[in-house]
Amino acid sequence: RVTVNGGIGDAIGLRGLDVIVDIEAKDISILSAMVEGPLPDIPPFSVAGRLTGGDNAYAMQEIEAKIGKSDLSGNIAISLKGDRPKLKVELASVLLDLDELLPPADEKPATAQPAEGVKDGRVFSVDPLPLDGLKAVDAKVKFSGGKIVAKGITVRDATIDLELAGGRLEVRPFSAVISGGQVGGGLLLDSGKAKPALDLKLNAKQIDYGALLKQFELTGIASGKTDIEVDLNGRGKSVRAIMAGLNGRLKVVSQGGKVESGLLNILSADMLSALPMVDSKGDKDIRCAVLHFDIKSGRATAKTILFDTGGISLIGKGGINLADETLGLAFEPKVKKASLLQAAVPFTVGGTLASPTVVPDMGAVAVGAVKTVTGIAEGGASVVGALTGLGGGGSGNKVDETDYCKLALAGKPLVAARRATAPAPAASAESILPPAKEKSAAETVVNTITGTVGAVGEGVTKTLKNLFGN
């Protein structure tokens, strides 16, 4: 039902007339044949409103639309005067189910295949951003949604206020509740400049990242809640160009949670939990996780990287070159229990975002292997001590009880606290090298440790490929 009023009614001599139109399934079939292709399945719908205007300016007011389970209400006005159309939209929705309204991914029209040579193994696309559309119209849009469903993710209490003028898009502070947490921020994208400028600010509090990871089919990693701060700006006509000159900061902080992935289980030394005298209680508890990168001219430098569980603190250093997407990160575990010392294997992450590589520090592995072999040579209870780090030898002195979470959350350097310990006795050649009769046992332990290190590398690589490759 459309009520014709104002200039439109005067022009056609039907001012004040209510026009009622019924559309049935057979009409949709006829329309589908006319457009030479199948139309997506459309849920039952109804639209009502009051149409007014004239002289190249029109408005649809008091809109009440229902499409399937979704609804929209509000006003839309458009003016065709001047160089560009001017659009004003004020809409609200109680429920907007995009999964119901939009066709599944496999039913969408096929996109053009990239030209030969474009597939270069990079994550950030070199394709020009579709910015020309921003110059086609000026618009002011206000929208509020009680519940929005998209790709299985539910967004609640969303509000957005944007203005587009002369190719300059500004999203004034927007807000929403996603995965139980509050998200807010703003966006400025100016396509009117020779090098389009992007400025993004985002602040998220207490986001349930475990639930979000499951939505993206990244399961079995970890669960908990996190805070995120993003303040980024860059220039360029493609994502790759923007990232190559990006500036700003990224900070992610999480306190409390649970380790779930096989990779993180290895890092928290669950592989030793079956051995005698090993206490793995609390090793899966995430005390804190802090990720803080400062970004300048496309280089992201790690100010803080910390993953701290009940049994181990994993500290990272280095950075990421966003221009060529290369990784240069080094990670060092700091154990809190003597039972985990032999699992504390430092490693580096190199390669690229699309194809990361993990290389364990074989020097540290060799030292651990020698200490284990020494314990085997001594025999008896010292074998368990060598495997678990308990008793004899200097490995027990390397337990680090520093509260790295306290330092990271306060923005301080992650420096180990000083503790007064007696220096370990100097090792003699006889104590380092095992007797010949123990050679086969020593080789067995070294092979076991080497295999464990390989598992660490494989797990890290697989997880990073899932995170960055998808």
Short mmCIF file of C-alpha atoms in Angstrom, two decimals:
data_model
loop_
_atom_site.label_atom_id
_atom_site.label_comp_id
_atom_site.label_asym_id
_atom_site.label_seq_id
_atom_site.Cartn_x
_atom_site.Cartn_y
_atom_site.Cartn_z
CA ARG A 1 0.00 0.00 0.00
CA VAL A 2 1.43 3.36 -1.03
CA THR A 3 -0.32 6.65 -0.29
CA VAL A 4 0.42 9.11 -3.11
CA ASN A 5 0.73 12.72 -1.94
CA GLY A 6 2.34 16.08 -2.67
CA GLY A 7 3.93 16.87 -6.03
CA ILE A 8 3.70 13.31 -7.31
CA GLY A 9 -0.06 13.22 -6.72
CA ASP A 10 -0.52 16.60 -8.41
CA ALA A 11 1.48 15.48 -11.44
CA ILE A 12 -0.60 12.37 -12.10
CA GLY A 13 -3.90 13.68 -10.75
CA LEU A 14 -4.17 11.01 -8.07
CA ARG A 15 -3.38 12.95 -4.94
CA GLY A 16 -4.37 11.15 -1.75
CA LEU A 17 -5.00 7.83 -3.47
CA ASP A 18 -4.12 4.56 -1.71
CA VAL A 19 -2.75 2.00 -4.17
CA ILE A 20 -2.76 -1.64 -3.07
CA VAL A 21 -0.58 -4.20 -4.86
CA ASP A 22 -0.57 -7.94 -4.16
CA ILE A 23 2.34 -10.06 -5.33
CA GLU A 24 1.98 -13.83 -5.46
CA ALA A 25 4.43 -16.66 -6.09
CA LYS A 26 3.37 -16.95 -9.74
CA ASP A 27 4.26 -13.30 -10.32
CA ILE A 28 7.76 -13.95 -8.96
CA SER A 29 8.13 -16.84 -11.43
CA ILE A 30 7.13 -14.59 -14.34
CA LEU A 31 9.59 -11.90 -13.19
CA SER A 32 12.35 -14.52 -12.94
CA ALA A 33 11.80 -15.46 -16.58
CA MET A 34 11.87 -11.82 -17.64
CA VAL A 35 15.28 -11.17 -16.08
CA GLU A 36 16.73 -14.27 -17.76
CA GLY A 37 17.83 -16.05 -14.63
CA PRO A 38 16.66 -17.46 -11.32
CA LEU A 39 15.92 -15.04 -8.50
CA PRO A 40 16.96 -15.98 -4.98
CA ASP A 41 14.24 -17.41 -2.80
CA ILE A 42 12.41 -14.48 -1.26
CA PRO A 43 10.66 -15.01 2.09
CA PRO A 44 7.11 -13.67 2.42
CA PHE A 45 7.23 -9.88 2.60
CA SER A 46 5.09 -6.78 2.96
CA VAL A 47 5.99 -3.11 2.53
CA ALA A 48 3.92 -0.07 3.47
CA GLY A 49 4.77 3.61 3.48
CA ARG A 50 3.78 7.15 2.47
CA LEU A 51 5.34 8.50 -0.74
CA THR A 52 5.62 12.28 -1.08
CA GLY A 53 7.59 14.79 -3.10
CA GLY A 54 8.10 16.37 -6.48
CA ASP A 55 10.54 18.57 -8.42
CA ASN A 56 13.29 15.89 -8.28
CA ALA A 57 12.97 15.42 -4.51
CA TYR A 58 11.09 12.45 -3.07
CA ALA A 59 10.53 10.81 0.29
CA MET A 60 9.22 7.49 1.53
CA GLN A 61 7.99 8.05 5.05
CA GLU A 62 6.50 5.88 7.78
CA ILE A 63 8.02 2.78 6.19
CA GLU A 64 6.93 -0.52 7.70
CA ALA A 65 8.58 -3.47 6.00
CA LYS A 66 8.62 -7.15 6.93
CA ILE A 67 10.66 -9.74 5.01
CA GLY A 68 10.52 -13.19 6.51
CA LYS A 69 11.53 -12.82 10.15
CA SER A 70 13.21 -9.45 9.53
CA ASP A 71 11.74 -5.96 9.80
CA LEU A 72 12.63 -2.37 8.92
CA SER A 73 10.95 0.91 9.77
CA GLY A 74 11.74 4.58 9.26
CA ASN A 75 12.12 7.17 6.51
CA ILE A 76 14.09 7.52 3.24
CA ALA A 77 14.47 10.74 1.24
CA ILE A 78 16.35 11.43 -2.00
CA SER A 79 17.06 14.60 -3.92
CA LEU A 80 18.17 14.43 -7.56
CA LYS A 81 19.17 18.08 -7.69
CA GLY A 82 22.79 19.17 -8.03
CA ASP A 83 25.86 17.28 -9.23
CA ARG A 84 25.17 14.17 -7.17
CA PRO A 85 22.04 12.60 -5.69
CA LYS A 86 21.60 13.29 -2.00
CA LEU A 87 20.24 10.50 0.15
CA LYS A 88 18.97 10.65 3.72
CA VAL A 89 18.12 7.43 5.52
CA GLU A 90 16.83 6.85 9.05
CA LEU A 91 15.96 3.22 9.68
CA ALA A 92 15.53 0.91 12.66
CA SER A 93 15.08 -2.83 13.01
CA VAL A 94 14.09 -5.18 15.79
CA LEU A 95 15.51 -8.19 13.89
CA LEU A 96 17.58 -8.25 10.70
CA ASP A 97 18.48 -11.81 9.70
CA LEU A 98 20.91 -11.47 6.79
CA ASP A 99 21.47 -15.23 6.69
CA GLU A 100 17.80 -15.61 5.74
CA LEU A 101 17.68 -12.69 3.31
CA LEU A 102 20.94 -13.20 1.39
CA PRO A 103 21.70 -16.23 -0.76
CA PRO A 104 24.23 -18.78 0.52
CA ALA A 105 27.79 -18.32 -0.67
CA ASP A 106 27.51 -21.14 -3.21
CA GLU A 107 24.47 -19.47 -4.78
CA LYS A 108 26.11 -16.08 -5.30
CA PRO A 109 27.15 -15.11 -8.81
CA ALA A 110 30.66 -16.25 -9.62
CA THR A 111 33.23 -13.49 -9.41
CA ALA A 112 35.77 -12.83 -12.11
CA GLN A 113 38.92 -14.92 -11.86
CA PRO A 114 42.13 -12.99 -11.14
CA ALA A 115 44.46 -12.44 -14.03
CA GLU A 116 47.57 -14.55 -14.47
CA GLY A 117 50.33 -13.44 -12.15
CA VAL A 118 48.02 -11.87 -9.59
CA LYS A 119 48.19 -14.95 -7.34
CA ASP A 120 51.48 -14.16 -5.63
CA GLY A 121 51.04 -15.92 -2.31
CA ARG A 122 50.35 -12.72 -0.40
CA VAL A 123 47.66 -12.14 2.22
CA PHE A 124 46.99 -8.45 1.56
CA SER A 125 45.25 -7.91 -1.76
CA VAL A 126 46.75 -5.71 -4.47
CA ASP A 127 43.34 -5.27 -6.15
CA PRO A 128 42.15 -1.64 -6.18
CA LEU A 129 39.55 -0.89 -3.54
CA PRO A 130 36.04 -0.17 -4.96
CA LEU A 131 36.11 3.50 -4.01
CA ASP A 132 34.48 5.04 -7.10
CA GLY A 133 31.04 4.28 -5.67
CA LEU A 134 31.74 6.65 -2.78
CA LYS A 135 31.77 9.56 -5.25
CA ALA A 136 28.47 8.66 -6.87
CA VAL A 137 26.18 9.94 -4.12
CA ASP A 138 26.15 12.04 -0.95
CA ALA A 139 24.38 10.41 1.96
CA LYS A 140 23.49 10.66 5.62
CA VAL A 141 22.51 7.37 7.20
CA LYS A 142 21.36 6.54 10.71
CA PHE A 143 20.56 2.97 11.66
CA SER A 144 19.79 1.13 14.87
CA GLY A 145 19.30 -2.61 15.14
CA GLY A 146 18.16 -4.60 18.13
CA LYS A 147 19.48 -7.88 16.71
CA ILE A 148 21.42 -8.55 13.51
CA VAL A 149 22.41 -12.04 12.38
CA ALA A 150 25.16 -12.50 9.75
CA LYS A 151 27.08 -15.72 9.05
CA GLY A 152 25.89 -17.13 12.33
CA ILE A 153 27.26 -14.20 14.34
CA THR A 154 24.73 -12.23 16.36
CA VAL A 155 25.15 -8.48 16.85
CA ARG A 156 22.90 -6.70 19.35
CA ASP A 157 22.06 -3.08 20.12
CA ALA A 158 23.89 -1.78 17.05
CA THR A 159 23.90 1.93 16.22
CA ILE A 160 25.65 3.59 13.30
CA ASP A 161 25.72 7.16 12.06
CA LEU A 162 27.56 7.83 8.81
CA GLU A 163 27.97 10.71 6.40
CA LEU A 164 29.25 10.52 2.83
CA ALA A 165 30.09 13.71 0.92
CA GLY A 166 32.33 14.14 -2.11
CA GLY A 167 33.86 10.68 -1.70
CA ARG A 168 34.66 11.26 1.99
CA LEU A 169 33.04 8.63 4.19
CA GLU A 170 32.91 9.26 7.92
CA VAL A 171 31.38 6.79 10.33
CA ARG A 172 30.80 8.64 13.53
CA PRO A 173 31.17 6.63 16.74
CA PHE A 174 29.35 3.35 16.20
CA SER A 175 28.54 0.84 18.89
CA ALA A 176 27.32 -2.74 19.17
CA VAL A 177 27.36 -5.76 21.43
CA ILE A 178 29.23 -8.67 19.81
CA SER A 179 29.88 -12.03 21.46
CA GLY A 180 28.87 -10.62 24.82
CA GLY A 181 31.24 -7.62 24.66
CA GLN A 182 30.83 -3.94 23.88
CA VAL A 183 32.39 -2.66 20.64
CA GLY A 184 32.70 0.98 19.57
CA GLY A 185 34.78 3.16 17.32
CA GLY A 186 34.89 5.28 14.19
CA LEU A 187 36.05 5.19 10.58
CA LEU A 188 37.22 7.83 8.11
CA LEU A 189 37.82 6.90 4.47
CA ASP A 190 38.60 9.76 2.11
CA SER A 191 38.60 8.58 -1.51
CA GLY A 192 38.78 12.15 -2.86
CA LYS A 193 42.56 12.32 -2.36
CA ALA A 194 45.20 11.13 -4.80
CA LYS A 195 46.10 8.48 -2.23
CA PRO A 196 42.89 7.55 -0.42
CA ALA A 197 43.28 7.97 3.33
CA LEU A 198 42.03 5.53 5.96
CA ASP A 199 41.72 6.20 9.69
CA LEU A 200 40.27 3.46 11.91
CA LYS A 201 39.64 3.48 15.65
CA LEU A 202 38.15 0.50 17.46
CA ASN A 203 37.67 -0.29 21.12
CA ALA A 204 36.25 -3.62 22.27
CA LYS A 205 35.68 -4.76 25.84
CA GLN A 206 35.21 -8.32 27.11
CA ILE A 207 34.73 -10.05 23.76
CA ASP A 208 34.25 -13.82 24.03
CA TYR A 209 36.97 -14.80 21.56
CA GLY A 210 36.39 -18.51 22.03
CA ALA A 211 32.88 -18.15 20.61
CA LEU A 212 34.12 -15.94 17.75
CA LEU A 213 36.87 -18.40 16.78
CA LYS A 214 34.27 -21.14 16.50
CA GLN A 215 32.23 -18.95 14.15
CA PHE A 216 35.28 -18.73 11.87
CA GLU A 217 35.83 -22.51 12.20
CA LEU A 218 39.06 -21.99 14.17
CA THR A 219 38.28 -24.43 16.94
CA GLY A 220 40.38 -25.94 19.70
CA ILE A 221 42.67 -22.95 20.25
CA ALA A 222 41.59 -21.23 23.47
CA SER A 223 38.58 -19.77 25.25
CA GLY A 224 38.12 -16.63 27.29
CA LYS A 225 37.41 -12.92 26.96
CA THR A 226 39.56 -10.12 25.61
CA ASP A 227 39.86 -6.34 25.27
CA ILE A 228 41.04 -4.87 21.96
CA GLU A 229 42.31 -1.39 21.09
CA VAL A 230 42.96 -0.42 17.46
CA ASP A 231 44.18 2.97 16.26
CA LEU A 232 45.42 2.76 12.66
CA ASN A 233 45.87 5.09 9.72
CA GLY A 234 47.28 4.66 6.23
CA ARG A 235 47.03 5.70 2.60
CA GLY A 236 46.68 3.78 -0.63
CA LYS A 237 44.35 2.48 -3.31
CA SER A 238 44.60 -1.16 -2.21
CA VAL A 239 44.82 -3.04 1.07
CA ARG A 240 48.44 -3.91 0.26
CA ALA A 241 49.37 -0.27 -0.31
CA ILE A 242 47.67 0.82 2.91
CA MET A 243 49.42 -1.87 4.96
CA ALA A 244 52.81 -1.01 3.44
CA GLY A 245 52.64 2.49 4.96
CA LEU A 246 50.46 1.79 7.98
CA ASN A 247 50.89 3.71 11.24
CA GLY A 248 49.31 3.33 14.66
CA ARG A 249 48.99 0.72 17.36
CA LEU A 250 47.28 -2.57 18.13
CA LYS A 251 46.76 -3.87 21.65
CA VAL A 252 45.00 -7.05 22.76
CA VAL A 253 44.67 -7.95 26.45
CA SER A 254 43.07 -11.04 27.94
CA GLN A 255 42.92 -12.16 31.56
CA GLY A 256 41.57 -15.54 32.53
CA GLY A 257 40.66 -18.27 30.09
CA LYS A 258 41.60 -21.80 29.15
CA VAL A 259 44.09 -23.36 26.74
CA GLU A 260 42.48 -25.83 24.35
CA SER A 261 44.77 -26.44 21.39
CA GLY A 262 47.35 -29.18 21.07
CA LEU A 263 49.97 -26.55 20.27
CA LEU A 264 49.40 -24.60 23.46
CA ASN A 265 49.19 -27.81 25.44
CA ILE A 266 52.70 -28.63 24.26
CA LEU A 267 53.92 -25.18 25.23
CA SER A 268 52.36 -25.59 28.68
CA ALA A 269 54.11 -28.98 29.03
CA ASP A 270 51.11 -31.26 29.18
CA MET A 271 53.30 -33.81 27.41
CA LEU A 272 55.08 -34.34 30.75
CA SER A 273 51.94 -34.66 32.86
CA ALA A 274 52.03 -38.47 32.71
CA LEU A 275 55.50 -38.66 34.27
CA PRO A 276 55.92 -39.32 38.02
CA MET A 277 56.25 -36.33 40.34
CA VAL A 278 54.99 -33.89 37.67
CA ASP A 279 52.31 -31.43 38.77
CA SER A 280 50.42 -30.11 35.73
CA LYS A 281 47.62 -28.49 37.74
CA GLY A 282 46.82 -25.06 36.36
CA ASP A 283 48.99 -25.42 33.25
CA LYS A 284 45.96 -24.89 30.99
CA ASP A 285 44.77 -21.78 32.83
CA ILE A 286 45.52 -18.56 30.98
CA ARG A 287 46.59 -16.00 33.59
CA CYS A 288 46.97 -13.34 30.91
CA ALA A 289 47.74 -12.80 27.26
CA VAL A 290 49.05 -9.43 26.07
CA LEU A 291 49.79 -8.48 22.47
CA HIS A 292 50.95 -4.90 21.84
CA PHE A 293 52.36 -3.74 18.50
CA ASP A 294 53.48 -0.21 17.64
CA ILE A 295 53.29 0.33 13.88
CA LYS A 296 55.29 2.88 11.90
CA SER A 297 55.62 3.09 8.11
CA GLY A 298 54.43 -0.47 7.63
CA ARG A 299 56.62 -2.05 10.31
CA ALA A 300 54.87 -3.55 13.32
CA THR A 301 57.26 -3.78 16.27
CA ALA A 302 56.29 -5.89 19.28
CA LYS A 303 56.25 -3.79 22.41
CA THR A 304 54.80 -6.68 24.39
CA ILE A 305 54.03 -10.29 23.53
CA LEU A 306 53.16 -12.45 26.51
CA PHE A 307 51.20 -15.65 26.97
CA ASP A 308 51.16 -16.67 30.63
CA THR A 309 49.65 -19.89 32.03
CA GLY A 310 49.83 -21.52 35.41
CA GLY A 311 53.01 -23.31 34.41
CA ILE A 312 54.82 -21.23 31.81
CA SER A 313 55.28 -17.66 30.55
CA LEU A 314 55.89 -17.39 26.80
CA ILE A 315 57.58 -14.09 25.92
CA GLY A 316 57.93 -12.86 22.35
CA LYS A 317 60.05 -10.22 20.66
CA GLY A 318 60.54 -8.95 17.12
CA GLY A 319 58.12 -7.66 14.54
CA ILE A 320 56.28 -7.98 11.24
CA ASN A 321 57.08 -6.18 8.00
CA LEU A 322 53.61 -5.40 6.64
CA ALA A 323 55.03 -4.22 3.30
CA ASP A 324 56.45 -7.60 2.27
CA GLU A 325 54.50 -9.60 4.91
CA THR A 326 57.62 -11.18 6.43
CA LEU A 327 57.72 -12.40 10.01
CA GLY A 328 60.64 -11.97 12.41
CA LEU A 329 59.56 -13.13 15.84
CA ALA A 330 61.39 -14.97 18.62
CA PHE A 331 59.72 -16.69 21.57
CA GLU A 332 61.29 -17.74 24.86
CA PRO A 333 59.45 -19.83 27.47
CA LYS A 334 59.97 -19.03 31.15
CA VAL A 335 58.87 -21.96 33.32
CA LYS A 336 57.35 -21.62 36.77
CA LYS A 337 57.76 -25.24 37.79
CA ALA A 338 60.85 -27.40 37.82
CA SER A 339 58.79 -30.17 36.25
CA LEU A 340 58.48 -28.17 33.02
CA LEU A 341 62.09 -27.21 32.43
CA GLN A 342 62.79 -29.80 29.75
CA ALA A 343 59.77 -28.57 27.74
CA ALA A 344 60.95 -24.95 27.69
CA VAL A 345 62.18 -24.84 24.09
CA PRO A 346 62.72 -21.34 22.57
CA PHE A 347 61.72 -20.97 18.94
CA THR A 348 61.57 -18.39 16.17
CA VAL A 349 58.75 -17.68 13.73
CA GLY A 350 59.82 -16.58 10.26
CA GLY A 351 58.57 -16.86 6.71
CA THR A 352 55.52 -14.85 5.69
CA LEU A 353 51.98 -14.29 6.90
CA ALA A 354 50.74 -16.65 4.21
CA SER A 355 53.40 -19.28 4.89
CA PRO A 356 54.94 -18.98 8.38
CA THR A 357 57.82 -21.19 9.48
CA VAL A 358 58.78 -22.25 13.00
CA VAL A 359 62.35 -23.13 13.94
CA PRO A 360 63.16 -24.44 17.46
CA ASP A 361 66.35 -23.22 19.14
CA MET A 362 68.45 -26.35 18.72
CA GLY A 363 71.13 -24.94 21.01
CA ALA A 364 68.69 -24.92 23.92
CA VAL A 365 67.50 -28.40 22.95
CA ALA A 366 71.08 -29.67 23.01
CA VAL A 367 71.68 -28.24 26.50
CA GLY A 368 68.50 -29.87 27.78
CA ALA A 369 69.46 -33.18 26.19
CA VAL A 370 72.90 -33.15 27.83
CA LYS A 371 71.36 -32.50 31.24
CA THR A 372 68.89 -35.31 30.72
CA VAL A 373 71.66 -37.66 29.63
CA THR A 374 73.64 -36.71 32.74
CA GLY A 375 70.71 -37.72 34.91
CA ILE A 376 70.44 -41.06 33.14
CA ALA A 377 74.13 -41.68 33.68
CA GLU A 378 73.68 -41.11 37.41
CA GLY A 379 70.85 -43.65 37.42
CA GLY A 380 68.13 -44.37 39.99
CA ALA A 381 65.92 -41.54 41.24
CA SER A 382 68.07 -39.00 39.43
CA VAL A 383 66.67 -40.32 36.13
CA VAL A 384 63.25 -38.98 37.11
CA GLY A 385 64.97 -35.83 38.36
CA ALA A 386 66.65 -35.32 34.99
CA LEU A 387 63.43 -35.90 33.06
CA THR A 388 61.31 -33.67 35.27
CA GLY A 389 63.89 -31.14 36.38
CA LEU A 390 63.54 -32.17 40.03
CA GLY A 391 66.54 -32.74 42.23
CA GLY A 392 70.25 -32.74 41.20
CA GLY A 393 71.77 -30.54 38.55
CA GLY A 394 71.41 -26.83 37.94
CA SER A 395 68.17 -26.93 35.92
CA GLY A 396 66.02 -26.46 39.02
CA ASN A 397 67.66 -23.10 39.62
CA LYS A 398 66.19 -21.74 36.37
CA VAL A 399 62.59 -21.76 37.52
CA ASP A 400 61.29 -18.21 36.95
CA GLU A 401 58.64 -17.03 39.39
CA THR A 402 58.47 -13.47 38.01
CA ASP A 403 54.91 -12.11 37.72
CA TYR A 404 55.14 -11.20 34.03
CA CYS A 405 51.40 -10.50 33.87
CA LYS A 406 51.77 -7.71 36.40
CA LEU A 407 54.58 -6.18 34.33
CA ALA A 408 52.78 -6.53 30.99
CA LEU A 409 49.47 -5.14 32.22
CA ALA A 410 51.33 -2.14 33.67
CA GLY A 411 53.13 -1.57 30.36
CA LYS A 412 56.56 -2.32 31.83
CA PRO A 413 59.43 -4.31 30.24
CA LEU A 414 59.26 -8.06 30.78
CA VAL A 415 62.41 -8.43 32.85
CA ALA A 416 62.92 -11.34 35.22
CA ALA A 417 62.93 -10.46 38.90
CA ARG A 418 66.27 -10.87 40.63
CA ARG A 419 66.53 -13.70 43.12
CA ALA A 420 69.42 -14.73 45.33
CA THR A 421 70.49 -18.23 44.33
CA ALA A 422 73.74 -20.02 44.81
CA PRO A 423 75.67 -20.39 41.58
CA ALA A 424 75.45 -23.85 40.04
CA PRO A 425 78.62 -25.91 40.45
CA ALA A 426 80.88 -26.02 37.43
CA ALA A 427 80.28 -29.14 35.36
CA SER A 428 83.23 -31.42 34.68
CA ALA A 429 83.76 -33.27 31.44
CA GLU A 430 82.97 -36.52 33.23
CA SER A 431 79.60 -35.18 34.45
CA ILE A 432 78.59 -33.89 31.00
CA LEU A 433 79.59 -36.89 28.93
CA PRO A 434 77.86 -40.16 29.90
CA PRO A 435 79.70 -43.44 30.23
CA ALA A 436 79.86 -45.52 27.08
CA LYS A 437 77.55 -48.16 28.53
CA GLU A 438 74.75 -45.59 28.79
CA LYS A 439 75.04 -44.47 25.18
CA SER A 440 71.94 -46.23 23.90
CA ALA A 441 69.76 -44.79 26.67
CA ALA A 442 71.14 -41.32 26.05
CA GLU A 443 70.41 -41.58 22.36
CA THR A 444 66.86 -42.60 23.17
CA VAL A 445 66.29 -39.50 25.31
CA VAL A 446 67.84 -37.16 22.73
CA ASN A 447 65.63 -38.63 20.00
CA THR A 448 62.57 -38.21 22.21
CA ILE A 449 63.35 -34.56 22.88
CA THR A 450 64.06 -33.91 19.20
CA GLY A 451 60.71 -35.48 18.29
CA THR A 452 58.95 -33.26 20.83
CA VAL A 453 60.58 -30.16 19.35
CA GLY A 454 59.39 -31.22 15.92
CA ALA A 455 55.85 -31.51 17.27
CA VAL A 456 56.11 -27.97 18.66
CA GLY A 457 57.20 -26.62 15.27
CA GLU A 458 54.47 -28.46 13.40
CA GLY A 459 51.78 -27.30 15.82
CA VAL A 460 52.86 -23.65 15.68
CA THR A 461 53.03 -23.69 11.88
CA LYS A 462 49.59 -25.26 11.52
CA THR A 463 47.94 -22.78 13.90
CA LEU A 464 49.57 -19.71 12.31
CA LYS A 465 48.55 -20.91 8.85
CA ASN A 466 44.95 -21.17 10.07
CA LEU A 467 45.05 -17.70 11.60
CA PHE A 468 46.77 -15.84 8.78
CA GLY A 469 46.05 -18.05 5.79
CA ASN A 470 42.27 -17.81 6.19
#
